[in-house]
Amino acid sequence: MNLFLLSAGCCTEGVTVVVVKSKQKVVAITGTSEFLGGLLLRALINEDWCERILALDEYPPTHHAKVIYHPIQLEHMESEKELHRFLDMHGCTTFIHAASPQHPMRNLERLHEILSVGSMYLLNLVAKTHVKHLILASTTEVYGATSTNPNMLTETSPRHASRGNPFLHDKIDVEKQFEYFGEHHHDVTISILRMCTILGQTSRTWMTRFLRQRLIPTVAGYDPLVQFVHENDVIRAFLHLIQHPHQGAFNIVGDGVMPLSRAIAMADKTAVPVPSPLFYITADMLWQASVSPVPSASIDYLKYGCVADGGKARRELKFEPVYNSEEALMTFLDAHREEE
């Protein structure tokens, strides 16, 4: 168990919380009611080295002895004055920011409040704590999908996705906020995990909704390469990183790639080629009407490849995916065929 010593002095309103370290981890997670945060919460419950999980979300998780809940709303973080005290009083050692939507939102103002503004307030509060490891859940989509992309994108590749894509513009802004935080807090390890499309039994992203349509619109004349990572492999990467902190960004991807047409064929769905100009014109209209899961800002990913290299994660994190891209896709398809 962690031991907490309280002494007068400085820090939080005249009281300093001194944490005597133990080998066990106390992990805070934002977004525990969402897909990725929920998976992490359930995985950490089963890890003996994790003493407590601090669940930070608008909605409480299922009760468990290891889980302590604190309500937050990222779009209203300016009113959250007790979070830093909550984190220190429970001895938080690692903070995972997973409360980022896994897909574009129709309300762009609220999206910006949740992503960019919420993360800014969150980092300001975490700066007052004794947290020594910050982990951000991000996406390889920040690299953008362009005709000039190299065959494999590395962690040093430019993040071009912000052009005309509000969702990814804010995602990139959050990454930059974490990087800036690390530059000014050298005692804190900053880790950014960029996942490609996550697939599995419970995954929910714009691509999973896209692949579940009976008729799948594609861009006529284009067949980009796509890659997937299994949700279990993603959780394995997080668990390793929590135990063995590493500084920097890491691509978390499954082995292998496939043409989008093959993924559609494996899903036993029908591709409907749409001329590129018409696709862009109609996409936002259908998106706002909730008819299509793909806004016009995401169409580039149906035209050009955005394939990331996972070599750095292999070398530094010793991350070896158990499932390749095709196996991750099959797991997802098998899980949802019974529902169709």
Coordinates of C-alpha atoms in Angstrom, one line a residue:
M1 CA 0.0 0.0 0.0
N2 CA 1.1 3.6 -0.6
L3 CA 1.8 5.7 2.5
F4 CA 0.7 9.3 2.6
L5 CA 2.4 11.9 4.9
L6 CA 0.7 15.3 5.3
S7 CA 2.8 18.2 6.4
A8 CA 2.3 22.0 6.5
G9 CA 4.4 23.8 4.0
C10 CA 3.4 24.8 0.5
C11 CA 1.7 23.3 -2.5
T12 CA -2.1 22.8 -2.2
E13 CA -3.7 25.5 0.0
G14 CA -1.1 25.2 2.8
V15 CA -1.0 21.4 2.7
T16 CA 1.7 19.3 1.0
V17 CA 0.9 15.8 0.1
V18 CA 4.1 13.7 0.1
V19 CA 3.7 10.3 -1.6
V20 CA 6.0 7.5 -0.5
K21 CA 6.4 5.4 -3.6
S22 CA 5.6 1.7 -3.7
K23 CA 6.0 -0.7 -6.6
Q24 CA 2.3 -0.7 -7.2
K25 CA 0.7 1.8 -9.6
V26 CA -2.3 4.1 -9.0
V27 CA -3.6 5.0 -12.5
A28 CA -6.1 7.7 -13.4
I29 CA -8.1 7.3 -16.6
T30 CA -10.3 9.9 -18.4
G31 CA -13.2 8.6 -20.5
T32 CA -13.9 5.4 -18.6
S33 CA -17.4 5.3 -20.0
E34 CA -16.1 5.3 -23.6
F35 CA -14.7 2.4 -25.7
L36 CA -11.0 2.7 -25.0
G37 CA -11.1 4.1 -21.5
G38 CA -13.5 1.3 -20.5
L39 CA -11.2 -1.4 -21.9
L40 CA -8.3 0.0 -20.0
L41 CA -10.3 0.2 -16.8
R42 CA -11.4 -3.5 -17.0
A43 CA -7.9 -4.6 -17.9
L44 CA -6.2 -2.7 -15.0
I45 CA -8.7 -4.2 -12.5
N46 CA -7.1 -7.6 -13.3
E47 CA -3.5 -6.5 -12.9
D48 CA -2.0 -7.2 -9.4
W49 CA 0.6 -4.4 -9.9
C50 CA -2.2 -1.8 -10.2
E51 CA -3.3 -0.9 -6.7
R52 CA -6.1 1.5 -7.6
I53 CA -7.8 3.0 -10.7
L54 CA -9.1 6.6 -10.6
A55 CA -12.0 6.8 -13.0
L56 CA -12.6 10.3 -14.4
D57 CA -15.7 10.6 -16.4
E58 CA -19.2 12.2 -16.6
Y59 CA -20.7 8.8 -15.8
P60 CA -19.6 6.4 -13.0
P61 CA -18.3 3.0 -13.9
T62 CA -19.5 -0.4 -12.6
H63 CA -18.6 -0.6 -8.9
H64 CA -15.3 -2.4 -8.1
A65 CA -13.2 -2.3 -4.9
K66 CA -10.1 -1.1 -6.9
V67 CA -12.0 1.7 -8.7
I68 CA -12.5 5.2 -7.2
Y69 CA -14.8 7.5 -9.3
H70 CA -14.5 11.3 -9.7
P71 CA -17.0 13.0 -12.0
I72 CA -15.6 15.4 -14.6
Q73 CA -16.9 17.0 -17.8
L74 CA -14.0 17.9 -20.2
E75 CA -16.1 20.8 -21.7
H76 CA -16.5 22.3 -18.2
M77 CA -13.1 21.7 -16.7
E78 CA -12.7 25.3 -15.7
S79 CA -15.0 24.5 -12.8
E80 CA -13.1 21.5 -11.7
K81 CA -11.1 22.7 -8.7
E82 CA -10.7 19.5 -6.7
L83 CA -9.2 17.2 -9.2
H84 CA -5.6 17.9 -8.3
R85 CA -6.3 17.2 -4.7
F86 CA -8.2 14.1 -5.5
L87 CA -5.3 12.8 -7.6
D88 CA -2.7 13.5 -4.9
M89 CA -4.8 12.2 -2.0
H90 CA -5.1 8.9 -3.8
G91 CA -1.4 8.8 -4.8
C92 CA -1.9 8.9 -8.6
T93 CA 1.4 7.9 -10.3
T94 CA 0.2 7.6 -13.9
F95 CA -2.5 9.7 -15.8
I96 CA -4.0 8.4 -19.0
H97 CA -6.0 10.8 -21.1
A98 CA -8.3 8.5 -23.1
A99 CA -11.4 10.7 -23.2
S100 CA -11.0 11.7 -26.8
P101 CA -13.8 10.8 -29.2
Q102 CA -12.7 8.0 -31.5
H103 CA -14.6 9.5 -34.4
P104 CA -15.7 12.9 -35.7
M105 CA -18.5 14.7 -34.0
R106 CA -21.2 16.8 -35.7
N107 CA -21.2 19.5 -33.0
L108 CA -17.8 21.1 -33.8
E109 CA -18.0 23.6 -31.0
R110 CA -18.5 20.9 -28.4
L111 CA -15.8 18.8 -30.1
H112 CA -13.3 21.7 -29.7
E113 CA -14.4 22.2 -26.0
I114 CA -13.8 18.5 -25.2
L115 CA -10.6 18.1 -27.1
S116 CA -8.5 21.3 -27.1
V117 CA -10.0 23.3 -24.3
G118 CA -10.7 20.4 -22.0
S119 CA -7.1 19.1 -22.4
M120 CA -5.7 22.5 -21.6
Y121 CA -7.6 22.7 -18.3
L122 CA -6.7 19.1 -17.6
L123 CA -3.0 19.6 -18.0
N124 CA -3.1 22.8 -15.9
L125 CA -4.6 20.8 -13.1
V126 CA -2.3 17.8 -13.5
A127 CA 0.7 20.2 -13.2
K128 CA -0.3 20.8 -9.6
T129 CA -0.1 17.1 -8.7
H130 CA 2.6 14.5 -8.1
V131 CA 1.8 12.6 -11.4
K132 CA 5.1 11.6 -13.1
H133 CA 3.8 9.8 -16.2
L134 CA 1.2 11.2 -18.7
I135 CA -0.1 9.0 -21.5
L136 CA -2.2 10.4 -24.3
A137 CA -4.4 8.1 -26.5
S138 CA -4.1 9.5 -30.1
T139 CA -4.4 8.2 -33.7
T140 CA -2.2 7.7 -36.7
E141 CA -4.8 9.7 -38.7
V142 CA -3.0 12.8 -37.4
Y143 CA -0.4 12.2 -40.2
G144 CA -3.2 12.9 -42.8
A145 CA -4.0 11.0 -46.0
T146 CA -2.3 12.6 -49.0
S147 CA -1.1 11.5 -52.4
T148 CA 2.5 12.4 -51.3
N149 CA 2.5 10.2 -48.2
P150 CA 5.5 7.8 -48.1
N151 CA 4.7 4.0 -48.0
M152 CA 5.2 4.0 -44.2
L153 CA 4.7 7.0 -41.9
T154 CA 7.0 7.2 -38.9
E155 CA 6.6 9.2 -35.6
T156 CA 8.7 12.0 -37.1
S157 CA 6.4 12.4 -40.2
P158 CA 4.6 15.8 -40.3
R159 CA 1.1 15.9 -39.0
H160 CA -0.8 17.2 -42.0
A161 CA -4.3 16.1 -41.0
S162 CA -5.4 19.5 -39.7
R163 CA -6.1 20.8 -43.2
G164 CA -9.8 21.1 -43.4
N165 CA -10.5 18.5 -40.7
P166 CA -11.7 20.1 -37.4
F167 CA -11.7 16.7 -35.6
L168 CA -8.0 15.9 -36.4
H169 CA -7.0 19.6 -36.1
D170 CA -8.0 19.4 -32.4
K171 CA -6.4 16.0 -32.0
I172 CA -3.1 17.5 -33.2
D173 CA -3.6 20.4 -30.9
V174 CA -3.9 18.1 -27.9
E175 CA -0.7 16.3 -28.9
K176 CA 1.1 19.6 -29.1
Q177 CA -0.3 20.6 -25.7
F178 CA 1.2 17.4 -24.2
E179 CA 4.5 18.0 -25.9
Y180 CA 4.6 21.5 -24.6
F181 CA 3.8 20.3 -21.1
G182 CA 6.7 17.9 -21.3
E183 CA 9.1 20.7 -22.4
H184 CA 8.2 22.6 -19.3
H185 CA 7.9 19.7 -16.8
H186 CA 11.1 17.7 -17.2
D187 CA 10.3 15.4 -14.3
V188 CA 7.2 14.1 -16.1
T189 CA 7.4 11.4 -18.8
I190 CA 5.1 12.2 -21.7
S191 CA 3.9 9.2 -23.8
I192 CA 1.7 9.5 -26.9
L193 CA 0.3 6.3 -28.4
R194 CA -1.0 6.7 -32.0
M195 CA -3.2 3.8 -32.9
C196 CA -4.3 3.0 -36.3
T197 CA -8.0 1.9 -36.7
I198 CA -8.8 -0.3 -33.7
L199 CA -10.9 -3.3 -34.3
G200 CA -12.2 -6.1 -32.1
Q201 CA -15.4 -7.2 -30.4
T202 CA -16.2 -3.9 -28.8
S203 CA -14.5 -1.3 -31.0
R204 CA -16.5 1.8 -32.1
T205 CA -14.9 4.2 -34.6
W206 CA -16.0 5.9 -37.8
M207 CA -14.4 3.0 -39.7
T208 CA -16.3 0.4 -37.8
R209 CA -19.6 2.1 -38.6
F210 CA -18.4 2.5 -42.2
L211 CA -17.6 -1.2 -42.6
R212 CA -21.0 -2.2 -41.1
Q213 CA -23.0 -0.5 -43.9
R214 CA -24.5 -2.9 -46.5
L215 CA -23.6 -0.5 -49.3
I216 CA -20.2 1.1 -48.7
P217 CA -19.5 4.2 -50.7
T218 CA -15.9 4.4 -52.1
V219 CA -14.1 7.0 -54.2
A220 CA -14.2 5.9 -57.8
G221 CA -10.7 5.1 -59.1
Y222 CA -9.1 4.8 -55.6
D223 CA -8.3 1.8 -53.5
P224 CA -6.0 2.9 -50.6
L225 CA -4.1 0.6 -48.3
V226 CA -5.5 0.3 -44.8
Q227 CA -4.2 -1.2 -41.6
F228 CA -5.8 -2.3 -38.4
V229 CA -4.8 -3.1 -34.8
H230 CA -6.7 -5.5 -32.5
E231 CA -8.1 -3.9 -29.3
N232 CA -6.4 -6.5 -27.2
D233 CA -3.0 -5.5 -28.6
V234 CA -3.8 -1.9 -27.9
I235 CA -4.5 -2.7 -24.3
R236 CA -1.2 -4.7 -24.1
A237 CA 0.7 -1.7 -25.3
F238 CA -0.9 0.5 -22.7
L239 CA -0.2 -2.0 -19.8
H240 CA 3.4 -2.3 -20.8
L241 CA 3.8 1.5 -21.1
I242 CA 2.3 2.0 -17.6
Q243 CA 4.8 -0.3 -16.1
H244 CA 7.7 0.8 -18.2
P245 CA 7.4 4.6 -19.0
H246 CA 8.9 5.8 -22.2
Q247 CA 9.1 9.3 -23.5
G248 CA 7.8 10.2 -26.9
A249 CA 5.2 9.2 -29.6
F250 CA 4.7 5.6 -30.7
N251 CA 2.7 4.1 -33.6
I252 CA 0.6 1.1 -32.4
V253 CA -0.3 -0.9 -35.4
G254 CA -1.0 -4.5 -36.5
D255 CA 1.3 -6.2 -39.0
G256 CA 0.4 -6.1 -42.6
V257 CA -1.9 -3.9 -44.8
M258 CA -4.6 -4.6 -47.3
P259 CA -6.5 -2.6 -50.0
L260 CA -9.7 -1.1 -48.8
S261 CA -11.5 -3.2 -51.4
R262 CA -10.3 -6.4 -49.7
A263 CA -11.6 -5.2 -46.4
I264 CA -15.0 -4.5 -47.9
A265 CA -15.0 -7.9 -49.6
M266 CA -14.1 -9.7 -46.3
A267 CA -17.0 -7.9 -44.7
D268 CA -19.2 -9.3 -47.4
K269 CA -20.5 -5.8 -48.3
T270 CA -21.0 -4.1 -51.6
A271 CA -18.8 -1.2 -52.7
V272 CA -20.5 1.6 -54.4
P273 CA -17.9 3.8 -56.3
V274 CA -18.8 7.5 -56.2
P275 CA -17.0 10.1 -58.4
S276 CA -14.7 12.1 -56.1
P277 CA -16.3 15.6 -56.7
L278 CA -19.8 14.2 -56.1
F279 CA -18.6 12.4 -52.9
Y280 CA -17.2 15.6 -51.4
I281 CA -20.3 17.6 -52.3
T282 CA -22.8 15.1 -50.8
A283 CA -20.8 13.8 -47.9
D284 CA -21.4 16.6 -45.4
M285 CA -25.1 16.8 -46.3
L286 CA -25.5 13.0 -45.5
W287 CA -23.2 13.3 -42.5
Q288 CA -25.3 16.1 -40.9
A289 CA -28.4 14.1 -41.6
S290 CA -26.8 11.1 -39.8
V291 CA -27.1 9.0 -43.0
S292 CA -23.4 8.6 -43.5
P293 CA -20.7 7.9 -40.9
V294 CA -18.1 9.8 -43.0
P295 CA -17.9 13.6 -43.2
S296 CA -16.1 15.1 -46.2
A297 CA -13.0 15.8 -44.1
S298 CA -12.5 12.0 -43.8
I299 CA -12.9 11.2 -47.5
D300 CA -9.1 11.6 -48.1
Y301 CA -8.7 8.4 -46.0
L302 CA -10.8 6.6 -48.6
K303 CA -8.5 7.9 -51.4
Y304 CA -5.0 7.8 -50.1
G305 CA -3.0 5.6 -47.8
C306 CA -2.2 6.5 -44.2
V307 CA -0.1 3.5 -43.2
A308 CA 2.1 3.9 -40.1
D309 CA 5.4 2.1 -39.3
G310 CA 5.3 0.3 -35.9
G311 CA 9.1 -0.2 -35.7
K312 CA 9.8 2.3 -32.9
A313 CA 7.2 0.6 -30.6
R314 CA 8.9 -2.7 -31.4
R315 CA 12.3 -1.4 -30.6
E316 CA 11.6 0.7 -27.5
L317 CA 8.4 -0.7 -26.0
K318 CA 9.1 -4.3 -27.1
F319 CA 5.5 -4.3 -28.6
E320 CA 4.7 -7.2 -30.8
P321 CA 1.1 -7.4 -31.9
V322 CA -0.5 -10.8 -31.5
Y323 CA -3.0 -10.1 -34.3
N324 CA -2.2 -8.9 -37.8
S325 CA -4.4 -6.5 -39.6
E326 CA -6.5 -9.2 -41.3
E327 CA -7.0 -11.1 -38.0
A328 CA -8.1 -7.9 -36.3
L329 CA -10.6 -7.3 -39.1
M330 CA -11.9 -10.9 -38.9
T331 CA -12.4 -10.6 -35.1
F332 CA -14.5 -7.5 -35.6
L333 CA -16.5 -9.0 -38.5
D334 CA -17.1 -12.3 -36.6
A335 CA -18.3 -10.4 -33.5
H336 CA -20.8 -8.3 -35.5
R337 CA -22.1 -10.8 -38.1
E338 CA -24.6 -12.3 -35.6
E339 CA -26.1 -8.8 -35.1
E340 CA -26.8 -8.3 -38.8

